[in-house]
mmCIF file of C-alpha atoms and ligand atoms in Angstrom:
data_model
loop_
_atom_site.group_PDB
_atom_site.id
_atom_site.type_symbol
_atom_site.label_atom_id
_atom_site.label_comp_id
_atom_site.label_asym_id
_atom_site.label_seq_id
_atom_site.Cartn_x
_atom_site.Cartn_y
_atom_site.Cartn_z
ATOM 1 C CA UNK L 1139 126.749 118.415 78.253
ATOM 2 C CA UNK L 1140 127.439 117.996 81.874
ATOM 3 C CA UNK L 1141 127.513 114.347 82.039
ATOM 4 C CA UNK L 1142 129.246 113.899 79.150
ATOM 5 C CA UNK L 1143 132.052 110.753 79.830
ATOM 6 C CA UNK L 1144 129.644 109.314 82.827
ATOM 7 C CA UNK L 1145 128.176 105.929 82.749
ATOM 8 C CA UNK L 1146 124.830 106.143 84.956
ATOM 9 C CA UNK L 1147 122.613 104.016 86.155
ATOM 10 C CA UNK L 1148 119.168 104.807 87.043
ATOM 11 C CA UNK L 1149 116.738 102.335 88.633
ATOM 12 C CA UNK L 1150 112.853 102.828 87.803
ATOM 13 C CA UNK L 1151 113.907 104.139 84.073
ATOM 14 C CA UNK L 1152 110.686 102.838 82.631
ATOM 15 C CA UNK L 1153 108.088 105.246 83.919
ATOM 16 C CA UNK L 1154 107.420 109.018 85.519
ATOM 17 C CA UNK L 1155 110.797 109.999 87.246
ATOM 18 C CA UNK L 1156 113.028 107.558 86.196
ATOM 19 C CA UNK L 1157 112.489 107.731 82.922
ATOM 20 C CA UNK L 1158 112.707 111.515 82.571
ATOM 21 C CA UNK L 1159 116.150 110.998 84.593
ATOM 22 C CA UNK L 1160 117.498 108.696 81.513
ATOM 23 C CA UNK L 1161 116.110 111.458 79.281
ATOM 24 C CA UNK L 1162 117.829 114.093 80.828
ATOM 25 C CA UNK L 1163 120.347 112.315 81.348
ATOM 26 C CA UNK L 1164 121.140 111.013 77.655
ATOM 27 C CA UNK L 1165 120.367 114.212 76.561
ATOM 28 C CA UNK L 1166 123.630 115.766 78.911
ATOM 29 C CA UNK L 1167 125.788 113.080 77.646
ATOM 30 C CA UNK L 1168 125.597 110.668 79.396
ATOM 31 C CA UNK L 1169 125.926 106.264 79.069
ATOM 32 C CA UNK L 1170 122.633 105.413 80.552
ATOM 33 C CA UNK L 1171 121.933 101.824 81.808
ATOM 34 C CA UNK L 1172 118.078 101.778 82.424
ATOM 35 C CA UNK L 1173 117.189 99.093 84.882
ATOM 36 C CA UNK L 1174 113.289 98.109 85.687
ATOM 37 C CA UNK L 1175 111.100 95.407 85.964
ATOM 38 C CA UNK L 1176 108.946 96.474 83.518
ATOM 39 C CA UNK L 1177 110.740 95.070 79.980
ATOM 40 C CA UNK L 1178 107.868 96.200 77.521
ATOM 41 C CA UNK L 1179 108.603 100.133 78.275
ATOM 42 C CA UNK L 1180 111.949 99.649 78.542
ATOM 43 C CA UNK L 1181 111.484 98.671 74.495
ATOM 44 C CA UNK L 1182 110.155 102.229 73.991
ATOM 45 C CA UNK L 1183 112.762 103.597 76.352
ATOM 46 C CA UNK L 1184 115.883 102.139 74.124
ATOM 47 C CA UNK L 1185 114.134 102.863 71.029
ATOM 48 C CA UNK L 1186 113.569 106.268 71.916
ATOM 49 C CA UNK L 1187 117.192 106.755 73.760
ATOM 50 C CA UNK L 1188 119.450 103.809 72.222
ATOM 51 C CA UNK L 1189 120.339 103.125 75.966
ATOM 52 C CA UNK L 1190 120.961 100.151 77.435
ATOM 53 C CA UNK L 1191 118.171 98.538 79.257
ATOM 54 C CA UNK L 1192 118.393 96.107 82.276
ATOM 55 C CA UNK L 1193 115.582 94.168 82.749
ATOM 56 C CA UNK L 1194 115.978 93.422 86.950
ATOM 57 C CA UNK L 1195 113.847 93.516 90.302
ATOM 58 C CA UNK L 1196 116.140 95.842 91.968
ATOM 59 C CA UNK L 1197 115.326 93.532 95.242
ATOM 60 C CA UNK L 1198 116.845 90.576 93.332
ATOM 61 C CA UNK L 1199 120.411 89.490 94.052
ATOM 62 C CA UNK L 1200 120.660 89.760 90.188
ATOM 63 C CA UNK L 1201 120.399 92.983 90.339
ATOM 64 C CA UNK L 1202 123.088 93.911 92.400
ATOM 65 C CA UNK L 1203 125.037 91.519 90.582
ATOM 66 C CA UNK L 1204 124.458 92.678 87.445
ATOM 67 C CA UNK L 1205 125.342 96.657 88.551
ATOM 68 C CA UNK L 1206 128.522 95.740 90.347
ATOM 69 C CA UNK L 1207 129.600 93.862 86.920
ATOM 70 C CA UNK L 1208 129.316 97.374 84.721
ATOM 71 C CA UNK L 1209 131.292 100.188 85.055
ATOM 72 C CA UNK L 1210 129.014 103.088 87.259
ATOM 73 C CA UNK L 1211 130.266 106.706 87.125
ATOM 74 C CA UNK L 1212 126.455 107.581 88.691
ATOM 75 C CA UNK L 1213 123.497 105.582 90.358
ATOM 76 C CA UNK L 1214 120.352 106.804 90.711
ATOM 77 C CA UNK L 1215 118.156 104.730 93.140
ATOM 78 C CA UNK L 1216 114.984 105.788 92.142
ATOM 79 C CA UNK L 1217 112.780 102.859 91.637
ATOM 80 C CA UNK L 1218 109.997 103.292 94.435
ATOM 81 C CA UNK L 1219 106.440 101.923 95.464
ATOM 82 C CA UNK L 1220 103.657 103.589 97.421
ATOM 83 C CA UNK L 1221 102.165 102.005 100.096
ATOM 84 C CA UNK L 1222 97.994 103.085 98.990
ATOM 85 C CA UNK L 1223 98.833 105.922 101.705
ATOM 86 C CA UNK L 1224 98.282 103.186 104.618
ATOM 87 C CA UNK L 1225 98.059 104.101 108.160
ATOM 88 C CA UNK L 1226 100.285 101.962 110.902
ATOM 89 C CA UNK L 1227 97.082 99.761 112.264
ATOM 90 C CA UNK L 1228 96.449 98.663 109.099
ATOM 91 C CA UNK L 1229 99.709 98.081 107.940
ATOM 92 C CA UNK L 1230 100.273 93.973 107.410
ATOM 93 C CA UNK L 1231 103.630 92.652 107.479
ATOM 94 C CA UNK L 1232 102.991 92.128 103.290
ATOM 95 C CA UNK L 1233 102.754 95.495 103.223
ATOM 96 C CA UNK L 1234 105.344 96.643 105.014
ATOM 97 C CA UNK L 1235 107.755 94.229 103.278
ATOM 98 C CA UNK L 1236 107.221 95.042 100.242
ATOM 99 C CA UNK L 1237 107.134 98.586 100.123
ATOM 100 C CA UNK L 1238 110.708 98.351 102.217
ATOM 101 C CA UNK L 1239 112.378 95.999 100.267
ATOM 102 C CA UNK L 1240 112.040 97.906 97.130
ATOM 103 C CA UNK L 1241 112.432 101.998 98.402
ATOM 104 C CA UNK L 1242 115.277 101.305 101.258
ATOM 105 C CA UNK L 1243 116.923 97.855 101.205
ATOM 106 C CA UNK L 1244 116.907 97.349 97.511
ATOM 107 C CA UNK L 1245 119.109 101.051 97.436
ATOM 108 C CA UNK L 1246 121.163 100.052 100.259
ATOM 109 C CA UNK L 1247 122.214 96.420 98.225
ATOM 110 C CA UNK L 1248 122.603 98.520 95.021
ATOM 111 C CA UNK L 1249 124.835 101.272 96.710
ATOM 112 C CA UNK L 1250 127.145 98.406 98.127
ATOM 113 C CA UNK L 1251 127.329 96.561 95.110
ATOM 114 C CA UNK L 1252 128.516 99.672 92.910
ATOM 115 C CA UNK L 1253 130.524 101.196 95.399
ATOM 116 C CA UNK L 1254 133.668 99.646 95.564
ATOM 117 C CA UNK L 1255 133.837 99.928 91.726
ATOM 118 C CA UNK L 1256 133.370 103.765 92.013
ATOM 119 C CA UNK L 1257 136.237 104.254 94.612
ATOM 120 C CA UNK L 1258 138.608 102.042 92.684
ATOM 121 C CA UNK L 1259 137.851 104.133 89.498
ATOM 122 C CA UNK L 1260 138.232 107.073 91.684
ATOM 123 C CA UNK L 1261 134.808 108.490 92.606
ATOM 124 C CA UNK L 1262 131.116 108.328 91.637
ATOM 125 C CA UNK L 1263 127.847 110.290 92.716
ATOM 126 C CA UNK L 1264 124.433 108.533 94.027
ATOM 127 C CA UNK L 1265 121.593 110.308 93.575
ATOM 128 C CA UNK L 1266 118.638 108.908 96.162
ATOM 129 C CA UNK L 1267 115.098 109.273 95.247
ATOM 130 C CA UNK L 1268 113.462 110.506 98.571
ATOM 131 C CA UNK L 1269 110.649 111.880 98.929
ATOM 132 C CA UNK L 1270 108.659 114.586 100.711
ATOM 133 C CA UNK L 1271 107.830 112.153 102.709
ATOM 134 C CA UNK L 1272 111.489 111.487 103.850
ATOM 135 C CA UNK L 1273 111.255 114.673 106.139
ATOM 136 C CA UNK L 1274 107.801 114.855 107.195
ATOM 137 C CA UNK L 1275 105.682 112.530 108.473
ATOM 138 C CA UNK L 1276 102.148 113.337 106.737
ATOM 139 C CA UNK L 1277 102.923 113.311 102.998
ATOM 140 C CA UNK L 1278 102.417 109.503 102.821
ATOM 141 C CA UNK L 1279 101.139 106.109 104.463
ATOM 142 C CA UNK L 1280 103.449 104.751 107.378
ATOM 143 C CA UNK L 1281 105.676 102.196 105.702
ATOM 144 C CA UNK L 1282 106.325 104.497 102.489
ATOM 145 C CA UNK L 1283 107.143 107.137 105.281
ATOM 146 C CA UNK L 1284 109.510 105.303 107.074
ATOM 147 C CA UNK L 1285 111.223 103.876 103.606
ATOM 148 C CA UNK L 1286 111.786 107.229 102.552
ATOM 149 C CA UNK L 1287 112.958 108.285 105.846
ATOM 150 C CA UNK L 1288 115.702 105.548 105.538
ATOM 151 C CA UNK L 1289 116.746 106.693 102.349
ATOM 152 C CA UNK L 1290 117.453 109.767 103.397
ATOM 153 C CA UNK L 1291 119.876 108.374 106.604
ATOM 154 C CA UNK L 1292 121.534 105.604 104.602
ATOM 155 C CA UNK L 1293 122.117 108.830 101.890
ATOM 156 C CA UNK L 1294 123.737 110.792 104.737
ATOM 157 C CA UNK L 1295 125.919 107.846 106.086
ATOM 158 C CA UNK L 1296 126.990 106.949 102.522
ATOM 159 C CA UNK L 1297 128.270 111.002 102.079
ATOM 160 C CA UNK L 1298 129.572 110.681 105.185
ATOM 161 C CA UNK L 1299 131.815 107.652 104.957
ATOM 162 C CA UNK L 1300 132.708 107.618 101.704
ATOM 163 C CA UNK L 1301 133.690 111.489 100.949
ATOM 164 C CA UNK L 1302 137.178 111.042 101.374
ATOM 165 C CA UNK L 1303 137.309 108.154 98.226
ATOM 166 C CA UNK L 1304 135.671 110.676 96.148
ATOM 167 C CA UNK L 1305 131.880 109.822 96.612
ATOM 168 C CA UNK L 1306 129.149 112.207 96.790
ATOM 169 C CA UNK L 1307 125.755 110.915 97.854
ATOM 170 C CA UNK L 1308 122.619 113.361 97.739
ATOM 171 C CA UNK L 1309 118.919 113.159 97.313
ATOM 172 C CA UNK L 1310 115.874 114.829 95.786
ATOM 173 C CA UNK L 1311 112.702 115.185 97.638
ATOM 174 C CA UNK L 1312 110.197 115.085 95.179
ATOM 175 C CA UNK L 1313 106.822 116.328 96.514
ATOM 176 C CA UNK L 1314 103.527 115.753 94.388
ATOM 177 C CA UNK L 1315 104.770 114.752 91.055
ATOM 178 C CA UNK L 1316 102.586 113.697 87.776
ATOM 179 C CA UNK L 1317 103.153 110.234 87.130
ATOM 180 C CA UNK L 1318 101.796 106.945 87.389
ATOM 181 C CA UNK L 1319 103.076 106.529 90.648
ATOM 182 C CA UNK L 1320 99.727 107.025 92.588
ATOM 183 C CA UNK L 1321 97.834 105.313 90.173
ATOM 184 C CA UNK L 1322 99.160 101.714 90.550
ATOM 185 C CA UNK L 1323 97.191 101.708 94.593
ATOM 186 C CA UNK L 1324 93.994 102.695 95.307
ATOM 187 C CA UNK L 1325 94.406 104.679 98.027
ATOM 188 C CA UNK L 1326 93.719 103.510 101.214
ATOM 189 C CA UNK L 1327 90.119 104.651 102.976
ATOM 190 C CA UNK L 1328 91.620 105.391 106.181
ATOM 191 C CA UNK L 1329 94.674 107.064 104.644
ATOM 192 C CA UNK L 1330 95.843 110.669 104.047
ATOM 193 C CA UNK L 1331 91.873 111.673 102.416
ATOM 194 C CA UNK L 1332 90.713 111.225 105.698
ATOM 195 C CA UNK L 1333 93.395 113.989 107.257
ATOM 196 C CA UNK L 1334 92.994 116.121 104.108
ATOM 197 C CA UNK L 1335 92.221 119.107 106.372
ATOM 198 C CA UNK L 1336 95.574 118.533 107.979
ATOM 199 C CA UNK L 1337 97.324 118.659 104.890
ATOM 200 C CA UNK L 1338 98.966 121.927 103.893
ATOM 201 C CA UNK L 1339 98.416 122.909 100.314
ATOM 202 C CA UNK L 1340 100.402 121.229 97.926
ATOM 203 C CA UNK L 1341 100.056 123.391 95.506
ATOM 204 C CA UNK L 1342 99.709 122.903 90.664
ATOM 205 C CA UNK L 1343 101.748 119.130 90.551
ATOM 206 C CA UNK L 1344 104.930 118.940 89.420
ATOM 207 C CA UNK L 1345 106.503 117.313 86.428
ATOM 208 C CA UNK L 1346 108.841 114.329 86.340
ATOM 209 C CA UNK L 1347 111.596 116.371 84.306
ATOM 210 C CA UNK L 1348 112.100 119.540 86.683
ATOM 211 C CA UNK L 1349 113.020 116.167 89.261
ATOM 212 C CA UNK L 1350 115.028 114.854 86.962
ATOM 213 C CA UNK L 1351 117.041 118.277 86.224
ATOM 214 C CA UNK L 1352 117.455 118.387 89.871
ATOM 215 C CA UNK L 1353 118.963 114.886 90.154
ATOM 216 C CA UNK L 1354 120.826 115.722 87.064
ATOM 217 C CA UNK L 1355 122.691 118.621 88.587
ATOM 218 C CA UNK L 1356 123.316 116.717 91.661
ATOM 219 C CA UNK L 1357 125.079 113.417 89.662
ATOM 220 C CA UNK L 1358 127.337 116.500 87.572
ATOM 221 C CA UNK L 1359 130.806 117.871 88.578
ATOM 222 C CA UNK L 1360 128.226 121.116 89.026
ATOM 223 C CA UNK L 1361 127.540 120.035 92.576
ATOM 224 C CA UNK L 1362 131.114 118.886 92.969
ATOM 225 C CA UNK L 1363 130.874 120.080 96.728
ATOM 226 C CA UNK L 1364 127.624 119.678 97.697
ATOM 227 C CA UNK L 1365 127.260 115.639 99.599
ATOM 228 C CA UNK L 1366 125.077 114.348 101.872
ATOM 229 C CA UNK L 1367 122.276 116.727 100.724
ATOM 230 C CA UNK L 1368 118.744 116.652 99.757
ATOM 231 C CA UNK L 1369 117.121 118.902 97.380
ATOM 232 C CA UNK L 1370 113.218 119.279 97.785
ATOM 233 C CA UNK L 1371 111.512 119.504 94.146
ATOM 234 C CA UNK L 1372 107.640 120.319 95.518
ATOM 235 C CA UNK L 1373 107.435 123.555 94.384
ATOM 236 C CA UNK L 1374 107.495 124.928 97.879
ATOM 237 C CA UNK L 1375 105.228 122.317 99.696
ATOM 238 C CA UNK L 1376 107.768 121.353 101.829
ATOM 239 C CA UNK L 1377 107.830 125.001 103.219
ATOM 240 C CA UNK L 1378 104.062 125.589 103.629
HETATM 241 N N1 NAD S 1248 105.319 110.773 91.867
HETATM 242 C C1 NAD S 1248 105.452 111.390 93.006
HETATM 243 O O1 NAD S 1248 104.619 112.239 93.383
HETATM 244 C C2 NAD S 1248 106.633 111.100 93.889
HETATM 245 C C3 NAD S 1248 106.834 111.912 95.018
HETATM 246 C C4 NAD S 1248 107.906 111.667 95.836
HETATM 247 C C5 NAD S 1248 108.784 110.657 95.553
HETATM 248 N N2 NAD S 1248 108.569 109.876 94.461
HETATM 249 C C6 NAD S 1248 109.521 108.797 94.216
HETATM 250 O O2 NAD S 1248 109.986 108.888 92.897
HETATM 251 C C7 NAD S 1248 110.419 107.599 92.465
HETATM 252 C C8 NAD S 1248 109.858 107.323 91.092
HETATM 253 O O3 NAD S 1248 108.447 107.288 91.195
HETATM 254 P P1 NAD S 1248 107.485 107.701 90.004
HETATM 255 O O4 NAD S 1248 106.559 108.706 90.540
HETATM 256 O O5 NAD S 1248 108.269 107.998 88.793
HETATM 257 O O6 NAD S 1248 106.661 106.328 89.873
HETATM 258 P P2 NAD S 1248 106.329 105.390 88.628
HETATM 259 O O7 NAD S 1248 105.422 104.349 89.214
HETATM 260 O O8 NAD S 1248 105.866 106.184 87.470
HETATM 261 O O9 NAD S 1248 107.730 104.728 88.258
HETATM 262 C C9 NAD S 1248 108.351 103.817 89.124
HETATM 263 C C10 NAD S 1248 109.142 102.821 88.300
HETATM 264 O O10 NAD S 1248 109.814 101.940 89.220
HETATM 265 C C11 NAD S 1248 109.705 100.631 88.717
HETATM 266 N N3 NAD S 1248 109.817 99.671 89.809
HETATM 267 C C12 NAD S 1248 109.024 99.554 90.891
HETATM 268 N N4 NAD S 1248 109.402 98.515 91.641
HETATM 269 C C13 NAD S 1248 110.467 97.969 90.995
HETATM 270 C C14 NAD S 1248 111.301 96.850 91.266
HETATM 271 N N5 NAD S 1248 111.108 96.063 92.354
HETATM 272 N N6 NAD S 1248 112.312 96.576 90.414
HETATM 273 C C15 NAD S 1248 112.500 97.328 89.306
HETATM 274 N N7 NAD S 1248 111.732 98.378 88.991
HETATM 275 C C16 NAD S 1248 110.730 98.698 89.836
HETATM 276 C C17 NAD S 1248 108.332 100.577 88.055
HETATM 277 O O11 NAD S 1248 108.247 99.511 87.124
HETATM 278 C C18 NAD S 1248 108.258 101.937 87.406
HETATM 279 O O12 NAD S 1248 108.777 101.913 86.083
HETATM 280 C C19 NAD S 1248 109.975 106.618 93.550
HETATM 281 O O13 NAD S 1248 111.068 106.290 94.385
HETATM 282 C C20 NAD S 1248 108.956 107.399 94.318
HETATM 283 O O14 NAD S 1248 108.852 106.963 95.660
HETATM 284 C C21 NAD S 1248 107.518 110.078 93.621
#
């Protein structure tokens, strides 16, 4: 059990990813606080796991309030929207807002909320849900791209500041993962159909669980020296 005496939060708990974190998770030994917006499958989640759910918009100030107020051996900022695979033209300002607030400044608030906590208690690991589209620029629409991007910088900065008080920051890159992710947008006409011929093959999809081992190695004292790093989970898509 190689969490075993770690508290851990982990953001988008209710669905795909998340919730196969707080599985995983649970299952290593792990305190998990799951935190969504979606209260109904957070029921099944606590019923299933006897976890603690937190019912919070990670963009609210709440929710950073509430995070910094609990004891947080781990974070996992893995709540994340698509953006319908939009190009730049036809990216609004909505658009952009939204899908930014919730995959890059919603992580950034949570990670400086918890923080200080951590390095009084003497250390903690984040673990950053990127994305292959955090190191390549045709995996997604432009504002998810850019998001995920982000993430990956503010995880580097965060490993590299903080290393000395006993933080580790890394990532996952996820590539094409079953969930309900890509289901909750239509995908945009103009998007990433139209370049399909561009794409390189992705490849059978993978399953929210081999992520979540990933992530779950990363937040253990496994990967004690291994910080600022991201781990791609695409089954080799990222190297086609
Ligand atoms: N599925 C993929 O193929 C894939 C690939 C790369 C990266 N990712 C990333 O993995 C992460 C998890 O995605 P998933 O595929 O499990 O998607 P999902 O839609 O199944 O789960 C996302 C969860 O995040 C929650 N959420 C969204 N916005 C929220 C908010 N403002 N406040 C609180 N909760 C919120 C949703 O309620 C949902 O439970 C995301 O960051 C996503 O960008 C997914």
């Amino acid at each position: 059990m190689v969490l075993q005496g770690k508290t851990a939060a982990i953001t988008g708990a209710a669905s795909g990813i998340g919730r196969a974190m707080a599985r995983k998770f649970a299952a290593e030994g792990a305190t998990v606080l799951a935190v969504d917006r979606d209260a109904d499958a957070l029921d099944k989640l606590a019923a299933e796991l006897g976890c603690t759910v937190l019912v919070l918009d990670v963009t609210s100030a709440e929710a950073a309030a509430t995070l910094a107020a609990h004891p947080i051996d781990v974070l996992c900022n893995n709540a994340g929207v698509l953006d319908a695979l939009t190009p730049l033209l036809d990216t609004d300002d909505a658009l952009w807002d939204q899908v930014l607030a919730v995959n890059t400044t919603a992580p950034f608030k949570l990670c400086r909320a918890v923080l200080p906590g951590m390095i009084e208690r003497g250390g903690g690991a984040i673990v950053n849900t990127c994305s292959a589209a955090s190191l390549s620029g045709g995996r997604a629409g432009f504002a998810y791209t850019a998001s995920k991007h982000a993430l990956l910088g503010m995880t580097r900065s965060v490993a590299w500041y903080y290393r000395d008080q006993g933080i580790r920051a890394n990532a996952v890159a996820p590539g094409a993962i079953q969930t309900k992710m890509q289901f909750r947008q239509a995908p945009h006409a103009g998007g990433m159909a139209k370049y399909a011929d561009y794409f390189p093959t992705i490849g059978p999809q993978g399953r929210a669980a081999q992520v979540a081992d990933v992530a779950c190695f990363l937040a253990s004292d496994a990967a004690s020296y291994v910080n600022g790093e991201v781990l791609s989970v695409d089954g080799g898509w990222n190297a086609f």
